[in-house]
PDB file of C-alpha atoms in Angstrom:
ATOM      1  CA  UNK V  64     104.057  63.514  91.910  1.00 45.00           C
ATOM      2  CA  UNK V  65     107.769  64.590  90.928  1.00 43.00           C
ATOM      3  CA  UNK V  66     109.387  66.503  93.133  1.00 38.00           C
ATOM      4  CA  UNK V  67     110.951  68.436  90.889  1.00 42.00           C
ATOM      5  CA  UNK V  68     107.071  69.222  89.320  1.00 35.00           C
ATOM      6  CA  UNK V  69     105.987  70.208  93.620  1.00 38.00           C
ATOM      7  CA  UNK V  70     109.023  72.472  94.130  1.00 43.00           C
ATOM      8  CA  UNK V  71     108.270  74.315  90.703  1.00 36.00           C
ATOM      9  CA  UNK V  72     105.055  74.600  91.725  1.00 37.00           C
ATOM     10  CA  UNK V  73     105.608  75.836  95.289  1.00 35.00           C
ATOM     11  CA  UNK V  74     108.123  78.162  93.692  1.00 34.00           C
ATOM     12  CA  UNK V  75     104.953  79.905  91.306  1.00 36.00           C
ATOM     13  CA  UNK V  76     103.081  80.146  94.497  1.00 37.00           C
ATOM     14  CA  UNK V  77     105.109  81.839  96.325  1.00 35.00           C
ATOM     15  CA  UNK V  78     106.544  84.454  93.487  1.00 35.00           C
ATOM     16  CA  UNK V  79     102.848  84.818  92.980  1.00 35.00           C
ATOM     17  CA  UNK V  80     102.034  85.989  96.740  1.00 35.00           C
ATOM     18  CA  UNK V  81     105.104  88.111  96.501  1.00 34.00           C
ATOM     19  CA  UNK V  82     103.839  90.122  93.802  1.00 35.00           C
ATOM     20  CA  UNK V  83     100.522  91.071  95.746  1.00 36.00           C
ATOM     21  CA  UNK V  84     102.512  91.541  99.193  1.00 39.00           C
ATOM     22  CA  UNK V  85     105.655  93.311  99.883  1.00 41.00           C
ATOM     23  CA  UNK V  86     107.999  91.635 101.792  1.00 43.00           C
ATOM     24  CA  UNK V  87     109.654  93.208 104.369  1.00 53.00           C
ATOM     25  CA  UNK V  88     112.765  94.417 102.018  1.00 69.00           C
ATOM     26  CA  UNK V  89     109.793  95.905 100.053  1.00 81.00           C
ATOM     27  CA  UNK V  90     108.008  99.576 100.119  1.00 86.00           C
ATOM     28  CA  UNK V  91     105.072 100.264  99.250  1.00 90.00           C
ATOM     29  CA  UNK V  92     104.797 103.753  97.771  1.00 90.00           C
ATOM     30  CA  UNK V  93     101.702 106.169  97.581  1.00 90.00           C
ATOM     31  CA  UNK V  94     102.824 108.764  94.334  1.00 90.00           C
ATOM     32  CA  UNK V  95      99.558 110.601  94.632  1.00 87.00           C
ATOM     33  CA  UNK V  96     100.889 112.922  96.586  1.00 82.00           C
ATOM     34  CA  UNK V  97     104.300 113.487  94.769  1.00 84.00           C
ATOM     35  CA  UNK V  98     102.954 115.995  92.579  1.00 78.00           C
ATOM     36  CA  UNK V  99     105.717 117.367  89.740  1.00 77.00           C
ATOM     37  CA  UNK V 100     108.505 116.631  91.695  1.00 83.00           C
ATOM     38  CA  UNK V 101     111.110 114.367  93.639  1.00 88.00           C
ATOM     39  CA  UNK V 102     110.972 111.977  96.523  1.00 89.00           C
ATOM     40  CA  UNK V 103     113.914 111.034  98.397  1.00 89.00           C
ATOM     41  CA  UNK V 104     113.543 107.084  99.842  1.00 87.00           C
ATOM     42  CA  UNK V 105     116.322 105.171 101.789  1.00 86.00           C
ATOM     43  CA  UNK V 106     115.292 101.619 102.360  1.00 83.00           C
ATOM     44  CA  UNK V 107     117.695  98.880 101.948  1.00 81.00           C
ATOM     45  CA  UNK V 108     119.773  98.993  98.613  1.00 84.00           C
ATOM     46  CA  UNK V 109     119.296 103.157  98.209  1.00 86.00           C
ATOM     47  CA  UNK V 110     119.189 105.684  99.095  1.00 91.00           C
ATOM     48  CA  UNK V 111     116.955 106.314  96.003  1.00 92.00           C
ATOM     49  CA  UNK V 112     114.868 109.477  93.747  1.00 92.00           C
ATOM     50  CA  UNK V 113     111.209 108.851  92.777  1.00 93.00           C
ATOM     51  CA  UNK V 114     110.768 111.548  90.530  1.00 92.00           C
ATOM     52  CA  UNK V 115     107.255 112.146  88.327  1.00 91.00           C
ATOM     53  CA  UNK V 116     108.733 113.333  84.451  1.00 90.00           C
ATOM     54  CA  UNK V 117     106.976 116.144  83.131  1.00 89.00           C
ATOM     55  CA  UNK V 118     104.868 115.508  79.833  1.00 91.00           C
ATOM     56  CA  UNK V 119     107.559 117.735  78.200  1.00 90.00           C
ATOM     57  CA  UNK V 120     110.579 115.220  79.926  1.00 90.00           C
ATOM     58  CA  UNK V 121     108.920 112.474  78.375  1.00 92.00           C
ATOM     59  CA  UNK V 122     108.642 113.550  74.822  1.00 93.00           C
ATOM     60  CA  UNK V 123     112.698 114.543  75.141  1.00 91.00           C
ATOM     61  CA  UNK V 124     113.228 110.758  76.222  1.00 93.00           C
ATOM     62  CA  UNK V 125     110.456 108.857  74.268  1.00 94.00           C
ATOM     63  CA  UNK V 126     112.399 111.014  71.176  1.00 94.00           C
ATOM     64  CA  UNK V 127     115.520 109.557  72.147  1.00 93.00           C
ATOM     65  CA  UNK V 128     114.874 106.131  73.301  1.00 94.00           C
ATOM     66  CA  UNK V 129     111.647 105.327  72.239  1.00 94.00           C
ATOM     67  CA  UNK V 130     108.736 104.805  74.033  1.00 92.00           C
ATOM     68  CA  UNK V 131     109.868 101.477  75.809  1.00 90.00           C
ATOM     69  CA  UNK V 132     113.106 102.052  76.802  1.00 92.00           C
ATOM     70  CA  UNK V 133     113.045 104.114  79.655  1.00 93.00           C
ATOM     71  CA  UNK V 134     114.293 102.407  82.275  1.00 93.00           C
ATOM     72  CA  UNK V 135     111.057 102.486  84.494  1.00 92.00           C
ATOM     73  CA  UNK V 136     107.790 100.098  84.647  1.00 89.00           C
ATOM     74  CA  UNK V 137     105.805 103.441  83.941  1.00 91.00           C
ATOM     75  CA  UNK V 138     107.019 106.670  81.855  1.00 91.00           C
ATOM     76  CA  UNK V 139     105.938 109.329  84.010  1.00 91.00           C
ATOM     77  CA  UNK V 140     108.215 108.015  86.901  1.00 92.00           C
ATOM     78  CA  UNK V 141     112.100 106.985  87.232  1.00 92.00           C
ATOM     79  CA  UNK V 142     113.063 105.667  90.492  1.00 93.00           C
ATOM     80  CA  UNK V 143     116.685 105.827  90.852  1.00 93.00           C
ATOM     81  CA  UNK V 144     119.507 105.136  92.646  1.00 94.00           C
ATOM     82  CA  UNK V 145     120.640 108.726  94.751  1.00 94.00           C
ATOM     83  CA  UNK V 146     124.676 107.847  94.675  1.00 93.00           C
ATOM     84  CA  UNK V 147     126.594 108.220  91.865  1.00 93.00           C
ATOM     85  CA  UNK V 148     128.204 105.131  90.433  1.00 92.00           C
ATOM     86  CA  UNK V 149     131.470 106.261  90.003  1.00 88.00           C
ATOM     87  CA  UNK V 150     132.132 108.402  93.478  1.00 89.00           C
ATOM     88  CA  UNK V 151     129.152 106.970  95.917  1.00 87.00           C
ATOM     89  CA  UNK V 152     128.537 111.001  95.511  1.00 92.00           C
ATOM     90  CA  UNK V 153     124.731 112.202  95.861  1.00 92.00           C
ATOM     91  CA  UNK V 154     123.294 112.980  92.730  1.00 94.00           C
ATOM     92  CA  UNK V 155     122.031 116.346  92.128  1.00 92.00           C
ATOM     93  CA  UNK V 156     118.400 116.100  90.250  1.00 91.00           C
ATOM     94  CA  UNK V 157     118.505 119.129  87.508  1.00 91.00           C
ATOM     95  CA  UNK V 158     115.196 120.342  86.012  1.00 88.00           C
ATOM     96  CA  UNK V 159     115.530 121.661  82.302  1.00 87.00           C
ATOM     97  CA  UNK V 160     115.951 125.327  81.706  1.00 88.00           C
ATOM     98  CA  UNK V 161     117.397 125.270  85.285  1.00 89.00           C
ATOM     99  CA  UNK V 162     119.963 128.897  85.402  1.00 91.00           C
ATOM    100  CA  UNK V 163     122.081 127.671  88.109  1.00 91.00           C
ATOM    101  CA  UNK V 164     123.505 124.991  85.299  1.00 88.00           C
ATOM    102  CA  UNK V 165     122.571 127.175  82.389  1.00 89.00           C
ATOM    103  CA  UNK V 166     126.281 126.450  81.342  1.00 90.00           C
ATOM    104  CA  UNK V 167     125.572 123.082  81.261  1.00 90.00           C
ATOM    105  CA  UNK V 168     124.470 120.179  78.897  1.00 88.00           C
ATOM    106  CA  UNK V 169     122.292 118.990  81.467  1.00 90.00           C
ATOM    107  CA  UNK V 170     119.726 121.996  81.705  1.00 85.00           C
ATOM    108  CA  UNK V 171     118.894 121.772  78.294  1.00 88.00           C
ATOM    109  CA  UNK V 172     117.124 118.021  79.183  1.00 88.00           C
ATOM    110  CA  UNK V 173     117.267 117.798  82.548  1.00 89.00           C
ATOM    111  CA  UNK V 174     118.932 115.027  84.457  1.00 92.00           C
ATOM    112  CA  UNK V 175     121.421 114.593  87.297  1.00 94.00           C
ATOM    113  CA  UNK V 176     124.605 115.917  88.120  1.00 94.00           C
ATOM    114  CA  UNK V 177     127.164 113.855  90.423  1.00 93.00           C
ATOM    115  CA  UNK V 178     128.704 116.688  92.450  1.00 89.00           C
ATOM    116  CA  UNK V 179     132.198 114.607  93.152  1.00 92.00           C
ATOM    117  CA  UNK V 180     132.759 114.035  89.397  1.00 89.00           C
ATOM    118  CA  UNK V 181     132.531 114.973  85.755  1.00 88.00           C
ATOM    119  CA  UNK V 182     129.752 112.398  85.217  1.00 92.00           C
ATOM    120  CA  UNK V 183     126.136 113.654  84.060  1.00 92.00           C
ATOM    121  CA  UNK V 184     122.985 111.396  83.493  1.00 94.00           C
ATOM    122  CA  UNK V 185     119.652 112.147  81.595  1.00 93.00           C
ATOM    123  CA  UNK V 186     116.528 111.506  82.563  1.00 93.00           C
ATOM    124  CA  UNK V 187     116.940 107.726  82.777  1.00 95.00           C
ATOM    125  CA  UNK V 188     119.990 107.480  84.184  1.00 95.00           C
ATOM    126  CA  UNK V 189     121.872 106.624  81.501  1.00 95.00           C
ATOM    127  CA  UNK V 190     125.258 108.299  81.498  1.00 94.00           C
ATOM    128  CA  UNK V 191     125.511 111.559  79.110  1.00 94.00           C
ATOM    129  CA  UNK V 192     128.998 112.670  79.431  1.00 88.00           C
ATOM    130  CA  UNK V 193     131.586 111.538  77.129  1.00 84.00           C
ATOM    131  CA  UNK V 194     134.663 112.833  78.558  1.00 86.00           C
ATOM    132  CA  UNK V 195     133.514 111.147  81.929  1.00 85.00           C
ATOM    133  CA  UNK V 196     133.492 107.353  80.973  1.00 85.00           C
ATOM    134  CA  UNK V 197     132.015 104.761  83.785  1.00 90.00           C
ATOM    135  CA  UNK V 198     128.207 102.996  84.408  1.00 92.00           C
ATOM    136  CA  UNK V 199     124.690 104.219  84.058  1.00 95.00           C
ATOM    137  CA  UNK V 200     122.780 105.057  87.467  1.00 95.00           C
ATOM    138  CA  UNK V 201     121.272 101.900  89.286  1.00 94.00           C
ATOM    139  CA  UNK V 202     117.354 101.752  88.652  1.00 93.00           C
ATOM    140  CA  UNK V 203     115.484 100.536  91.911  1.00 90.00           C
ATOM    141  CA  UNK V 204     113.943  97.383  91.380  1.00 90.00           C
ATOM    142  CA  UNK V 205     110.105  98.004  91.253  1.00 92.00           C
ATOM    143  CA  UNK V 206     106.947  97.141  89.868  1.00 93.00           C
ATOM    144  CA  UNK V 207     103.137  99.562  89.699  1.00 93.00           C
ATOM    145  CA  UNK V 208     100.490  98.547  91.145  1.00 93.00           C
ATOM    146  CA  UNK V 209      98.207 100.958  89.460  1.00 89.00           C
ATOM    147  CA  UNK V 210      99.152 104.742  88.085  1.00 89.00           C
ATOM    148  CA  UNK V 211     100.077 106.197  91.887  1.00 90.00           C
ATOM    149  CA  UNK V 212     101.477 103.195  93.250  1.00 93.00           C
ATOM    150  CA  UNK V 213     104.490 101.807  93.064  1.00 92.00           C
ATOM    151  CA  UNK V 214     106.254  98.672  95.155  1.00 91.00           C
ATOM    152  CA  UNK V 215     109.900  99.110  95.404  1.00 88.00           C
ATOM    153  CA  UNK V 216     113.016  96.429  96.483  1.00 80.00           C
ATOM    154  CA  UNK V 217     113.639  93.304  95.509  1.00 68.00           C
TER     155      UNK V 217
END
């Protein structure tokens, strides 16, 4: 047989016991008990936010972006990177209709706020503020098992 055609092949195999088995730089991660809310995760390449979109979050983003563009294997979760990408700042998760940042853009959608910076990011971490110019927040690589649980690293 080729060897090119046995390393291939040995190649599938293995990507195809990955996917069933985290490896050690993986986490597996039981949402069931997450509730409306966020999740704070360090594991190599974070820290990172798990946080479960409200129904009404989704609509905002689904009317924005569509529904296959949100940056996430499943559309009631974004798993995202904690530290802003322009000061290594935490970011500040925002709900909507939040007072504290009633003078903001951002409680009108929710999203996060990097406290070291003018930067502001929606719901899927893409970058919102204009007069702040720099990258969207890192996604954590990931992939759902089922509805309430999610693998995450590389």
């Amino acid at each position: 047989m080729n060897v090119r055609v046995m390393r291939a092949a040995f190649f599938a195999m293995i990507a195809a016991m990955s996917f069933f088995q985290p490896s050690a730089a993986e986490e597996q991660i039981d949402l069931s008990r997450l509730g409306h809310g966020m999740m704070g995760l360090d594991i190599p390449g974070g820290p990172y936010y798990i946080i479960r979109r409200s129904i009404e979050e989704q609509e905002i983003i689904i009317k924005k972006y569509g529904p296959t563009d949100l940056r996430s294997e499943h559309r009631n979760f974004i798993l995202i990177k904690a530290m802003s990408p322009d000061s290594d700042c935490a970011l500040l998760h925002v709900v909507k209709g939040n007072e504290e940042y009633s003078h903001h853009p951002v409680s009108k959608t929710g999203g996060f706020v990097d406290l070291c910076s003018c930067a502001w990011f929606d719901l899927t971490g893409r970058r919102q503020s204009e007069s702040c110019p720099g990258s969207d927040v890192e996604i954590a690589p990931h992939k759902f098992l089922h509805d309430e649980v999610v693998i995450i690293g590389e």
